[in-house]
Short mmCIF file of C-alpha atoms in Angstrom, two decimals:
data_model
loop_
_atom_site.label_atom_id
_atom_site.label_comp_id
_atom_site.label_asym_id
_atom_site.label_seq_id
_atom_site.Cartn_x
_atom_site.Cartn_y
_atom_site.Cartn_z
CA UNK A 9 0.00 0.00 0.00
CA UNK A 10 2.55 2.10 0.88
CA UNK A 11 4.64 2.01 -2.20
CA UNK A 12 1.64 2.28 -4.45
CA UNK A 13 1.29 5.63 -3.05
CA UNK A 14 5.08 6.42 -3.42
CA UNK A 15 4.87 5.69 -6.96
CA UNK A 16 1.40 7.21 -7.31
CA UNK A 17 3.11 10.30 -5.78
CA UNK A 18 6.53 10.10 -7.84
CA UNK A 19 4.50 9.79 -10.80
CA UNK A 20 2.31 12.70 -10.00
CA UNK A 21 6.06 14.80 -9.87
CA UNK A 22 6.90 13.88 -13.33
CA UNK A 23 3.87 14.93 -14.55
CA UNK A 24 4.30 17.88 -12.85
CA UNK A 25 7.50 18.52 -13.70
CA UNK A 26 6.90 17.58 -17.29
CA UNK A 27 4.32 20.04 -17.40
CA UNK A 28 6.84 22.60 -16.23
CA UNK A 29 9.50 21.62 -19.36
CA UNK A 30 7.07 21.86 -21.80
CA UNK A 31 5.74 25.20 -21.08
CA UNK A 32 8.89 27.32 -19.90
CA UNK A 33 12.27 24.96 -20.70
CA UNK A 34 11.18 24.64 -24.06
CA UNK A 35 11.99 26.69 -26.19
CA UNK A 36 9.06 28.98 -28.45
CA UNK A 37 8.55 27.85 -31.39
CA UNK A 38 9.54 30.35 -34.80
CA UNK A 39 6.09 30.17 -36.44
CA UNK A 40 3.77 28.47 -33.80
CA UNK A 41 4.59 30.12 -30.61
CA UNK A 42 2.71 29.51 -27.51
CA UNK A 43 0.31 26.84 -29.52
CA UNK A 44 3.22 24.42 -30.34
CA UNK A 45 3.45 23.10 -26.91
CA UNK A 46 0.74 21.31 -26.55
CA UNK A 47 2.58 19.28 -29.20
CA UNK A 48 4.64 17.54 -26.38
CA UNK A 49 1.88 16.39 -24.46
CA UNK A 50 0.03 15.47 -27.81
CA UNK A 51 2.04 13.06 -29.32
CA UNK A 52 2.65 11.86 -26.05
CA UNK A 53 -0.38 10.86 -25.58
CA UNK A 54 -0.44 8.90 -29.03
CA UNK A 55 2.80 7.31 -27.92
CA UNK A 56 0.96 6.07 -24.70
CA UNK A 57 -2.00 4.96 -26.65
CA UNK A 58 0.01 2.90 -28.85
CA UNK A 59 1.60 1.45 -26.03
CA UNK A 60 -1.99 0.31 -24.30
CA UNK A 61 -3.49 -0.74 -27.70
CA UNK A 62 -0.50 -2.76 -27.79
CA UNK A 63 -0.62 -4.00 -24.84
CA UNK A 64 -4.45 -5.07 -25.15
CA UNK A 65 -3.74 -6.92 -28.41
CA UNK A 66 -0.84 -8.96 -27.32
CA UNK A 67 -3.20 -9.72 -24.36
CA UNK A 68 -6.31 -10.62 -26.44
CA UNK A 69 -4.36 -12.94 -28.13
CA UNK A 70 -2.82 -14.40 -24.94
CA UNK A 71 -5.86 -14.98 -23.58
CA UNK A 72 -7.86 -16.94 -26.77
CA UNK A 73 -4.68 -19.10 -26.52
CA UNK A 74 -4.14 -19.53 -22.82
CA UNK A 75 -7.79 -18.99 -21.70
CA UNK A 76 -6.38 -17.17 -18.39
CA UNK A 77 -8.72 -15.08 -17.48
CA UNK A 78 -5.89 -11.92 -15.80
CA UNK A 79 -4.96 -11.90 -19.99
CA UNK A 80 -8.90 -10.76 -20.39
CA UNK A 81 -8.44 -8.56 -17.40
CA UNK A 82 -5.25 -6.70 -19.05
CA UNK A 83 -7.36 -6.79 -22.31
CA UNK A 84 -9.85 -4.97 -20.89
CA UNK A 85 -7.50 -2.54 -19.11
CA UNK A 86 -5.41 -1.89 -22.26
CA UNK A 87 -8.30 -0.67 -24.01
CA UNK A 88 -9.61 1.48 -21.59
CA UNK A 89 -6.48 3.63 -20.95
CA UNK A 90 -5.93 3.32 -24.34
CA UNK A 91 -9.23 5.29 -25.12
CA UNK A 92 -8.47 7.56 -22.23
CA UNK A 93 -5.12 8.12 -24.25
CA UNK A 94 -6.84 8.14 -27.68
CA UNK A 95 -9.43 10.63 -26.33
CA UNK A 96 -6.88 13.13 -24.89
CA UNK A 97 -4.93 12.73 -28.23
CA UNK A 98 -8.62 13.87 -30.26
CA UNK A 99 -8.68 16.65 -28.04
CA UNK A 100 -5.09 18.55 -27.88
CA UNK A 101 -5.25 17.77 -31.81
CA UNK A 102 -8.28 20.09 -32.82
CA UNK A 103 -7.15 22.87 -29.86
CA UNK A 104 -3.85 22.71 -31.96
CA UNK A 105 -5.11 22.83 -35.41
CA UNK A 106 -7.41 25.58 -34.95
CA UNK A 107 -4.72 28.54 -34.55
CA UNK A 108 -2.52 26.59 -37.11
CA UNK A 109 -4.51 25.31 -39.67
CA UNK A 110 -7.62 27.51 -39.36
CA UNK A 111 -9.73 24.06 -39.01
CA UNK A 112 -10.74 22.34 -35.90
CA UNK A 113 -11.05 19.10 -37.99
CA UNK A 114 -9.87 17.59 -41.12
CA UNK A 115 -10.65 14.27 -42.98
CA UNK A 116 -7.13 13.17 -42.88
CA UNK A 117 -5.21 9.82 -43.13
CA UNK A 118 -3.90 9.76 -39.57
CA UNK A 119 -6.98 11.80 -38.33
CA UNK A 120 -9.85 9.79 -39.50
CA UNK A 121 -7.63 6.33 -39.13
CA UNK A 122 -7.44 7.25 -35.41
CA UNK A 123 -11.43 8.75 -35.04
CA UNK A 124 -12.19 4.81 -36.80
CA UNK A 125 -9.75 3.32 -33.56
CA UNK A 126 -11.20 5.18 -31.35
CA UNK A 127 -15.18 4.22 -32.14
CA UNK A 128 -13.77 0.74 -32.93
CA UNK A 129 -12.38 0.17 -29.04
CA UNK A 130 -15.64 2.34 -27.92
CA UNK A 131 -17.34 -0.51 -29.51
CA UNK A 132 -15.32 -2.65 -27.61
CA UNK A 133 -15.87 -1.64 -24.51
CA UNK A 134 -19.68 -1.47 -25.04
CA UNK A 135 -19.90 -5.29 -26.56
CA UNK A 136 -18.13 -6.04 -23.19
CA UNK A 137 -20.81 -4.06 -21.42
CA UNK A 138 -23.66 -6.09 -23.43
CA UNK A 139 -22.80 -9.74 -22.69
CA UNK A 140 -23.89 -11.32 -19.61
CA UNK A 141 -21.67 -14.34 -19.42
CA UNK A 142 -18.09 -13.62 -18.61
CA UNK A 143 -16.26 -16.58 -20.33
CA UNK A 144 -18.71 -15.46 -23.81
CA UNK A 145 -18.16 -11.69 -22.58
CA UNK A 146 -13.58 -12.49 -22.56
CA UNK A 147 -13.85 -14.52 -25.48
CA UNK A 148 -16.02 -13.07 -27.66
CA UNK A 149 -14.58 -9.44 -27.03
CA UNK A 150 -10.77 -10.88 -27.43
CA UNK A 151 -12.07 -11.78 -31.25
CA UNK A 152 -13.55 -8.47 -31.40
CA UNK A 153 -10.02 -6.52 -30.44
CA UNK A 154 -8.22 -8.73 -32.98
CA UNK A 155 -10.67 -8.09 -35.74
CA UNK A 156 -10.06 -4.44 -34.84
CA UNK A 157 -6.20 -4.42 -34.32
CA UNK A 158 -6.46 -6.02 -38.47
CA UNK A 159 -8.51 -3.30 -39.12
CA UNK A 160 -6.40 -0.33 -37.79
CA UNK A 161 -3.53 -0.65 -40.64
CA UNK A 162 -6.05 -1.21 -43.30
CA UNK A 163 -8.08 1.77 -42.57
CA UNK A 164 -4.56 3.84 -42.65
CA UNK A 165 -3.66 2.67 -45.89
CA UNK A 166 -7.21 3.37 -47.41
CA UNK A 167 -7.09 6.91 -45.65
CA UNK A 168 -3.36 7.24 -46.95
CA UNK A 169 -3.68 6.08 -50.67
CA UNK A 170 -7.02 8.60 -50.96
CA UNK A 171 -5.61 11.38 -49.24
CA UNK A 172 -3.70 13.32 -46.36
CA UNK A 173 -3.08 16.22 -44.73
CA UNK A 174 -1.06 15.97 -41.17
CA UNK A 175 2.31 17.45 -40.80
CA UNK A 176 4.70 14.95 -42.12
CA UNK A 177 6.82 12.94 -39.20
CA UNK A 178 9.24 16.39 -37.84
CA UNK A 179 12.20 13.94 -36.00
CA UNK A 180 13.06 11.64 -38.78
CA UNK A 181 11.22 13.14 -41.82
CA UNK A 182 14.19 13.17 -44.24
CA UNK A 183 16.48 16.27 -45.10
CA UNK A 184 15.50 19.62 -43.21
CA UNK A 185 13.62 18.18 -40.54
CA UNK A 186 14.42 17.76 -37.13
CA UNK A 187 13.44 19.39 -33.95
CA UNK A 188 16.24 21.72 -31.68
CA UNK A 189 18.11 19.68 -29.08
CA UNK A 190 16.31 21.01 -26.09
CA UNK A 191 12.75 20.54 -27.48
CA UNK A 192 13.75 17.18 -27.99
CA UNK A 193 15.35 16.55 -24.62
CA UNK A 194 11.54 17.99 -23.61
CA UNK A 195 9.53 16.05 -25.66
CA UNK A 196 11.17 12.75 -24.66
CA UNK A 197 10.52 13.93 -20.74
CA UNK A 198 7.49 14.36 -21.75
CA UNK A 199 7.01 10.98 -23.65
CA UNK A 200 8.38 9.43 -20.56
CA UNK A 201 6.45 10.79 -18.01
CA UNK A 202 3.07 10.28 -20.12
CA UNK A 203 4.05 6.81 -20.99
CA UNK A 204 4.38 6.34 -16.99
CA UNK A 205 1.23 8.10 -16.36
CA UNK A 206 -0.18 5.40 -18.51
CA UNK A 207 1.21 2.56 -17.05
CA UNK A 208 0.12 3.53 -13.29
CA UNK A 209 -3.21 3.65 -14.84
CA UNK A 210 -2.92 0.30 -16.73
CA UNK A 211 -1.45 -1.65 -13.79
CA UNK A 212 -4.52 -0.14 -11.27
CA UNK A 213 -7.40 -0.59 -13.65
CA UNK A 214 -5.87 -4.38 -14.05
CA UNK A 215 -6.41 -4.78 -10.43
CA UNK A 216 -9.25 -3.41 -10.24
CA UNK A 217 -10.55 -5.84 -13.20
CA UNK A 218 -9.20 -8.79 -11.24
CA UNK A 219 -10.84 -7.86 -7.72
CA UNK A 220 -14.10 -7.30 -9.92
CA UNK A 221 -13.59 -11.22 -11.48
CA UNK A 222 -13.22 -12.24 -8.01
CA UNK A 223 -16.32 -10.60 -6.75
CA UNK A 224 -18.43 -12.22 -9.55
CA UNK A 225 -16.67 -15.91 -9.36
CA UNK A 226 -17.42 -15.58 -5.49
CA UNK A 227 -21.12 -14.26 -6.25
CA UNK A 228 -21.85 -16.96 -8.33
CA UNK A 229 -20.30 -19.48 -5.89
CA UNK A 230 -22.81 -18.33 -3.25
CA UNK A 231 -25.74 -18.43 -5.72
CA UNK A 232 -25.13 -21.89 -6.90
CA UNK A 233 -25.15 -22.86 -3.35
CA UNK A 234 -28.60 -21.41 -3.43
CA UNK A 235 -29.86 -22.19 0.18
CA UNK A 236 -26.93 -20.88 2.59
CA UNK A 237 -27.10 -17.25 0.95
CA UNK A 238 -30.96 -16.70 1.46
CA UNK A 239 -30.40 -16.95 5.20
CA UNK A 240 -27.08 -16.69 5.84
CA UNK A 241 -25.04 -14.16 7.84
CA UNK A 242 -23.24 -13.30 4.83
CA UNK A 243 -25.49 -11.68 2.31
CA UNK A 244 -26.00 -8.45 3.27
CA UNK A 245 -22.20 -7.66 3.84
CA UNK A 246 -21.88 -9.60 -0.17
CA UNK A 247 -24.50 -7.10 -1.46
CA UNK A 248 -22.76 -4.38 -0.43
CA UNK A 249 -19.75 -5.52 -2.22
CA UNK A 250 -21.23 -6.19 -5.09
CA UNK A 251 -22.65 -2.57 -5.34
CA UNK B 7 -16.12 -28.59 -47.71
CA UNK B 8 -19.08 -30.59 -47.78
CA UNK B 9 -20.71 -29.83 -43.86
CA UNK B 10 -20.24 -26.08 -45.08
CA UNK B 11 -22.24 -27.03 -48.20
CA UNK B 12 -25.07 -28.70 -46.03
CA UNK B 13 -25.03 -25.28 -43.68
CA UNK B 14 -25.22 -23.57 -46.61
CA UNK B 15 -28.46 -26.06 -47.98
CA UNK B 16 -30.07 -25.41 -44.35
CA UNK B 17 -29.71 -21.79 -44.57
CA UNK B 18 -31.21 -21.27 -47.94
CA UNK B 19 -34.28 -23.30 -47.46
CA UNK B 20 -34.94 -21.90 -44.17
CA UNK B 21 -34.46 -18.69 -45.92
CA UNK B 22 -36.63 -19.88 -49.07
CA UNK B 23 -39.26 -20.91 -47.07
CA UNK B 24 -40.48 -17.11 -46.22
CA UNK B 25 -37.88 -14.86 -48.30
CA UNK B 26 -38.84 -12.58 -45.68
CA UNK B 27 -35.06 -11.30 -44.93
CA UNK B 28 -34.23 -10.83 -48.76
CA UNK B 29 -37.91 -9.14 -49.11
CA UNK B 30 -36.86 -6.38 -46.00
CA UNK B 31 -33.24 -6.11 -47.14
CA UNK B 32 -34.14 -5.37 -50.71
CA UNK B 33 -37.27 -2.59 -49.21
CA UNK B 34 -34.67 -1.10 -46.40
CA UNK B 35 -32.14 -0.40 -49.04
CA UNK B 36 -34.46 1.02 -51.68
CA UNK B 37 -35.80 3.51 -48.59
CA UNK B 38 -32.29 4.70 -47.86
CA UNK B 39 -31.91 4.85 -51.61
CA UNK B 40 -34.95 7.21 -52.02
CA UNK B 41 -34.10 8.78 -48.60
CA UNK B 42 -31.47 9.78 -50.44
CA UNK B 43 -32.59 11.37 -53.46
CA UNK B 44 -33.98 14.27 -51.12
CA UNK B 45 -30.54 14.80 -49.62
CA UNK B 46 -28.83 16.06 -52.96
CA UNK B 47 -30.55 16.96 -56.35
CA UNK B 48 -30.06 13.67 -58.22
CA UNK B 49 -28.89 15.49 -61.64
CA UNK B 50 -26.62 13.05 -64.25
CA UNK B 51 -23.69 14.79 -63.07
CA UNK B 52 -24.15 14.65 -59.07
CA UNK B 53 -25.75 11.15 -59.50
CA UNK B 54 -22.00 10.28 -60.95
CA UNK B 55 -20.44 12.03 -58.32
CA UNK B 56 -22.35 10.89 -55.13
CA UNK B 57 -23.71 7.49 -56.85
CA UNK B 58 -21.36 4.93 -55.97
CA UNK B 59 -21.00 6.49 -52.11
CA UNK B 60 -24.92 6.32 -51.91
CA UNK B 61 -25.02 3.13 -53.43
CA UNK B 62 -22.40 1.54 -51.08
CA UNK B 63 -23.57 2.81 -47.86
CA UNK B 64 -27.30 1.45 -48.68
CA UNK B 65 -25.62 -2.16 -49.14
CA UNK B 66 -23.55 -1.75 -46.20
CA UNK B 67 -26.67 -0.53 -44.13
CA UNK B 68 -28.93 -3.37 -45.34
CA UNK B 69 -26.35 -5.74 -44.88
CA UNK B 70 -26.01 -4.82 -41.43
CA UNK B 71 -29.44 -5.53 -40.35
CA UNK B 72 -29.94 -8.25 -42.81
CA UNK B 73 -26.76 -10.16 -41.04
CA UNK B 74 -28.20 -9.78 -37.36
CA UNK B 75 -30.50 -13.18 -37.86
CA UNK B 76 -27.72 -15.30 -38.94
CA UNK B 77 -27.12 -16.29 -35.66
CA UNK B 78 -29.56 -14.47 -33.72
CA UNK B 79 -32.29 -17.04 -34.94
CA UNK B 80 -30.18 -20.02 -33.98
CA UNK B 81 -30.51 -18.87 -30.02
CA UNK B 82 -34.19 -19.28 -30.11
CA UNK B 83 -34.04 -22.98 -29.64
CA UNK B 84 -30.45 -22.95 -28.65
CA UNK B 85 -29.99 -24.79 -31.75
CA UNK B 86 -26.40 -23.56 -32.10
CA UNK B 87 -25.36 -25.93 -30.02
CA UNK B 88 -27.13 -28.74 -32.01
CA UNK B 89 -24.79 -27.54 -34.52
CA UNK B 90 -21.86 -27.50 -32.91
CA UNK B 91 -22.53 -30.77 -31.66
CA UNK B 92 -23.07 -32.17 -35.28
CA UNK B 93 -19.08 -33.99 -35.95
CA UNK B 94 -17.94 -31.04 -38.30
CA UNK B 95 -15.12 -28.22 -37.77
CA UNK B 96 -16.49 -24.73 -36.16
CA UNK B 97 -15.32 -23.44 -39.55
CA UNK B 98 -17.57 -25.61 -41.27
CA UNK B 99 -20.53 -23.76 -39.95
CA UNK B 100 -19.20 -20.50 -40.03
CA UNK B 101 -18.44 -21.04 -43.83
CA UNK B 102 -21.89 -21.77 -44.78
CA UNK B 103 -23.46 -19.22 -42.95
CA UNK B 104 -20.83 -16.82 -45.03
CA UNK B 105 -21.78 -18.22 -48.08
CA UNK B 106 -25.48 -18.21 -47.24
CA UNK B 107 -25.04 -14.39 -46.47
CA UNK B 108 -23.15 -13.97 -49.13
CA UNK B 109 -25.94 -15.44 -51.41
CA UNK B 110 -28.64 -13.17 -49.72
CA UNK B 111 -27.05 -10.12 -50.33
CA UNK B 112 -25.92 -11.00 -53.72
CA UNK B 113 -29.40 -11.25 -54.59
CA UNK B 114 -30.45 -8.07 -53.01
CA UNK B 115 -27.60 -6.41 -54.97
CA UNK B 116 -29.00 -7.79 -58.39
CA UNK B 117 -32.51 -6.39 -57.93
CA UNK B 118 -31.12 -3.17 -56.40
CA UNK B 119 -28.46 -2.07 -59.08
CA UNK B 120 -30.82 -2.01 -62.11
CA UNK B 121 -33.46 -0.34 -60.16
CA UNK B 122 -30.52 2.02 -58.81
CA UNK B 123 -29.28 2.91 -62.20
CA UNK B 124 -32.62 3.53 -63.59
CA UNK B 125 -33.01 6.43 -60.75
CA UNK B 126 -30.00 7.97 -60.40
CA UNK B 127 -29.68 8.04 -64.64
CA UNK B 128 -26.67 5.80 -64.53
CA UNK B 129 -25.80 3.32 -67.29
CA UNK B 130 -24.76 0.02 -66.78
CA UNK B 131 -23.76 -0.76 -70.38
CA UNK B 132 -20.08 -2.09 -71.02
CA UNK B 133 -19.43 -1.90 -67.52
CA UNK B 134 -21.43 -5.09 -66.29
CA UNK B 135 -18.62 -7.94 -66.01
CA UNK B 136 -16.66 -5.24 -64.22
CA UNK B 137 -18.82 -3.85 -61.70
CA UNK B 138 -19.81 -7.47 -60.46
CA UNK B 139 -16.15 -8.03 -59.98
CA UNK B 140 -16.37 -5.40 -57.65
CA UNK B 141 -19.73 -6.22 -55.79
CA UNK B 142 -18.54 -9.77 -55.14
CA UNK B 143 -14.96 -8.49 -53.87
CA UNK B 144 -17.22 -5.82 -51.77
CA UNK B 145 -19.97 -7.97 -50.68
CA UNK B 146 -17.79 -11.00 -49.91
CA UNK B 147 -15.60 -8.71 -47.12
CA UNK B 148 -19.31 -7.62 -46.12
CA UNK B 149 -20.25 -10.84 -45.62
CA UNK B 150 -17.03 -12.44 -43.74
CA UNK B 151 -17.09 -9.91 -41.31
CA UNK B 152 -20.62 -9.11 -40.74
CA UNK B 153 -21.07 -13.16 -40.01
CA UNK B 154 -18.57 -13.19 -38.25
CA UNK B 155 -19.66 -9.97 -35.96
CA UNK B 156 -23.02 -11.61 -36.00
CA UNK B 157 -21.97 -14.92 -33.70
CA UNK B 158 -20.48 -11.72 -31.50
CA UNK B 159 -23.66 -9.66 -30.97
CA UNK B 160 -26.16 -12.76 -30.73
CA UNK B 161 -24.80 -13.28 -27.46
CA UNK B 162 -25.39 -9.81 -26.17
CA UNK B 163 -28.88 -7.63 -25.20
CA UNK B 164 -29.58 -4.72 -27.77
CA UNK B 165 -27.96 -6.61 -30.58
CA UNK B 166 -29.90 -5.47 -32.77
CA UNK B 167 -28.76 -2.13 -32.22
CA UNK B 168 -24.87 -3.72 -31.71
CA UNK B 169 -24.05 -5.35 -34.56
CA UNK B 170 -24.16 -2.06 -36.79
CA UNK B 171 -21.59 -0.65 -33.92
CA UNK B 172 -19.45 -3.11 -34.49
CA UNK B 173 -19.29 -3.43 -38.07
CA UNK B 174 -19.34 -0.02 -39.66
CA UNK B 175 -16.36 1.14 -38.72
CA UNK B 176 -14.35 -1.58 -39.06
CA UNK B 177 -16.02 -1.79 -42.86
CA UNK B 178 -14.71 1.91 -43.45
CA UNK B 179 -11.71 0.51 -45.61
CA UNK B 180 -13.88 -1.32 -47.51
CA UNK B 181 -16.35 1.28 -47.98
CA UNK B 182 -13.65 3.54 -49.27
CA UNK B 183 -12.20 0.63 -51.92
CA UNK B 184 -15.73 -0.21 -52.59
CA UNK B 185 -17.16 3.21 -53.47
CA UNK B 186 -13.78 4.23 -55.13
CA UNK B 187 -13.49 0.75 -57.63
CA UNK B 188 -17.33 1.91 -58.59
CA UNK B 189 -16.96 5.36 -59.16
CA UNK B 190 -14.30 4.47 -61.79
CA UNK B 191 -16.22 2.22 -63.38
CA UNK B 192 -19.20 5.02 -63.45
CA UNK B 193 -17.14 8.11 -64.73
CA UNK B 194 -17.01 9.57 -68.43
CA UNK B 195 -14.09 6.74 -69.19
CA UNK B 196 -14.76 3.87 -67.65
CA UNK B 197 -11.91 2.22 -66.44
CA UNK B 198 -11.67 -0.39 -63.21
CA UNK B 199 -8.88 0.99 -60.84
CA UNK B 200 -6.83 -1.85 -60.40
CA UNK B 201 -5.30 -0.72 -56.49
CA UNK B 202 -8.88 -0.48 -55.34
CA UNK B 203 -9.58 -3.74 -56.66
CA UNK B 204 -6.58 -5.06 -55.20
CA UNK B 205 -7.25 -3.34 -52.18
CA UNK B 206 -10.77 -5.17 -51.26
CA UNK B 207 -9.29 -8.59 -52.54
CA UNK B 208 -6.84 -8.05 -49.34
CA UNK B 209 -9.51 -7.07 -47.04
CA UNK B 210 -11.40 -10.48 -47.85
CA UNK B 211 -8.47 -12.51 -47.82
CA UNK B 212 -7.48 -10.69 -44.54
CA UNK B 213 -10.26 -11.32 -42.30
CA UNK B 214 -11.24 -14.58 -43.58
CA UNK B 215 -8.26 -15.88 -42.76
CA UNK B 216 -8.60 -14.36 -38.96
CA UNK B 217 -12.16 -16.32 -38.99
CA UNK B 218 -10.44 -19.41 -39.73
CA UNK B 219 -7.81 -19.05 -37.42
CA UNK B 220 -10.47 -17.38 -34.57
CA UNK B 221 -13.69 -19.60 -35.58
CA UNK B 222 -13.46 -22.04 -32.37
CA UNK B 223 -12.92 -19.12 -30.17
CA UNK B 224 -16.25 -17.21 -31.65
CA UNK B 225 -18.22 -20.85 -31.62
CA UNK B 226 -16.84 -22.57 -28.86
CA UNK B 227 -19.43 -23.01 -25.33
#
């Protein structure tokens, strides 16, 4: 307990501190200005959603060939930070592209591949909200993710081929693109301390996904046994927990 | 091979016995398709323009409702697991439910394309051979998937309302290859864009390989 909340707290520093880099270290941008730094928390944010959407396809696959069910419960996890990520990513991006661009929103390859990711793990999470049984409910929504993960590079190369917008890739773009050393040294902090923002998140919603699995398996033990639970000393303590 | 073939028997007399899912399919698609005609002025030249879009999303809408039952209606009488009881591979049974699909909306698409042309002012002439090339690359990647998403939502409440969730945006390559391939074959020149076509030929082979390799994971108890 205690050295959850030491990282909790060391984690809540970086962020902090990250925070601090990217809006007085850095250095202001020639054309941008003030606007451009929202780029460091933006593509970290991308960085940590690739990391979780990762992370919940290697486990969807785990589990359909395990059948463990903590591989569902990291499944699940992965794709809900990974939305969180995704979401915060949708957001900076249209704040950004307003002063720049003049548009909140374009129909872009990267833009509209990530707005399909993001409804496709929304739809995710609410298949896992519709089925009852929770072997069907892992299973089913493990197929689902890996359908989805085929999906993602497909939709990017049907976006790409018809047509694109984004700013190409600045750090290793070819000739005459590259960032200065200290934005750099910034945007990697920030990467970082993102990425670990991410993974505290991860690790406690996995927990919490586990303690839930528990609850159920132990609610269902005490239903099949039917009798004991109608008049037993320990149902009104288990309905509480279950609330 | 031949347990997919007897799926596929089951599925199309059941089917044949009402015709009441082609019958709605076919009506639901001609409604968006008139829907439609009040959202733009359907002049020769717009018709080219929006055409193929229109005419893609109307399949892909249809299909999405049409594909709930494929499963749905075996959880009636639990009679899924009569199937998967029967001494033939998971894949078996997915197959023929693909093909039956497959054969549903193919015969949707042949009723609704003349009847499409003839209202938007599009010709068909010259361009037949190619433009089923591109419905059966289109519909077959409809199909796989939509089956497939179908064994995912009959298991869960609101599927119905799920299944079209599930499958639209994953089908937004698709839609793009699909609606691209057709507006080259409708422009002044017609002439099939091979990378399109290409393009949903990958998509099909794509995902129905992962419902081989996932099939006993979708049907399994």
């Amino acid at each position: 307990m205690k050295a959850r909340f030491a990282i909790t707290a060391l984690v809540a520093l970086l962020i902090f501190c990250a925070g601090y880099a990217a809006l007085f270290i850095a250095p202001d941008e020639a054309t941008m200005h003030a606007v451009q730094r929202i780029f460091y928390f933006h593509v970290a944010s991308w960085n940590a959603m690739f990391c979780a959407f990762f992370v919940a396809c290697y486990a969807s696959v785990a589990y359909l060939v395990t059948g463990k069910r903590k591989w569902d419960a990291l499944g699940v996890s992965g794709v809900e930070v990974g939305v969180m990520c995704c979401t915060i990513g949708l957001i900076t991006g249209p704040l950004w592209a307003r002063p720049v661009w003049g548009i909140w929103w374009t129909w872009d390859a990267k833009l509209t591949s990530t707005f399909i990711l993001w409804l496709l793990f929304i739809a995710y999470l609410l298949l896992r909200g519709l089925v009852e049984d929770p072997e069907k409910k892992a299973s089913l929504s493990a197929v689902f993710a890996i359908f989805a993960s085929l999906d993602i590079p497909l939709v990017y190369l049907a976006n790409r081929l018809w047509r694109t917008q984004h700013p190409q890739p600045v750090i290793a773009g070819g000739p005459g693109s590259g960032l200065d050393p200290t934005m750099s040294k910034v945007l990697l902090f920030c990467l970082f301390a993102v990425f670990c923002v991410m993974i505290l998140v991860l690790v406690d919603r996995y927990r919490l996904e586990l303690l839930r699995n528990e609850a159920t398996e132990l609610r269902y033990e005490i239903e099949s046994r039917g009798l004991d639970a109608s008049n037993g000393q320990e149902t009104p303590a288990l309905q509480k927990g279950a609330q | 091979m031949r347990a997919a073939a007897i799926i596929l028997a089951k599925e199309l007399r059941l089917e044949f016995r009402t015709r009441e899912l082609l019958t709605a399919t076919v009506i639901f698609a001609l409604v968006v398709v008139v829907l439609f005609s009040f959202a733009f002025d359907p002049t020769a030249a717009e018709s080219r323009r929006y055409g193929p879009g229109l005419l893609w999303i109307a399949f892909l809408f249809a299909g999405s409702l049409m594909l709930n039952p494929s499963f749905a209606r075996e959880q009636n009488n639990e009679t899924l697991d009569a199937l998967r009881m029967a001494p033939i591979s998971n894949f078996a049974i997915l197959l023929g439910k693909i093909l039956a699909n497959f054969i549903f909306m193919s015969l949707a698409e042949v009723i609704l394309v003349p009847v499409f042309a003839v209202l938007y002012n599009l010709s068909l002439a010259g361009i037949v051979g190619r433009l089923i090339l591109v419905l059966v690359l289109g519909t077959l990647g409809l199909t796989v998937t939509g089956t497939v998403f179908s064994a995912i939502s009959a298991h869960a409440r609101m599927r119905e309302l799920l299944l079209p969730l599930l499958l639209l945006p994953l089908l937004t390559p698709l839609l793009i290859a699909a609606v691209e391939s057709t507006a080259s074959l409708f422009a002044e020149q017609p002439a099939l864009d091979r990378t399109w076509l290409a393009f949903l030929a990958g998509f099909d082979i794509v995902f129905l390989t992962a419902s081989w390799l996932l099939c006993d994971h979708l049907l399994e108890e």
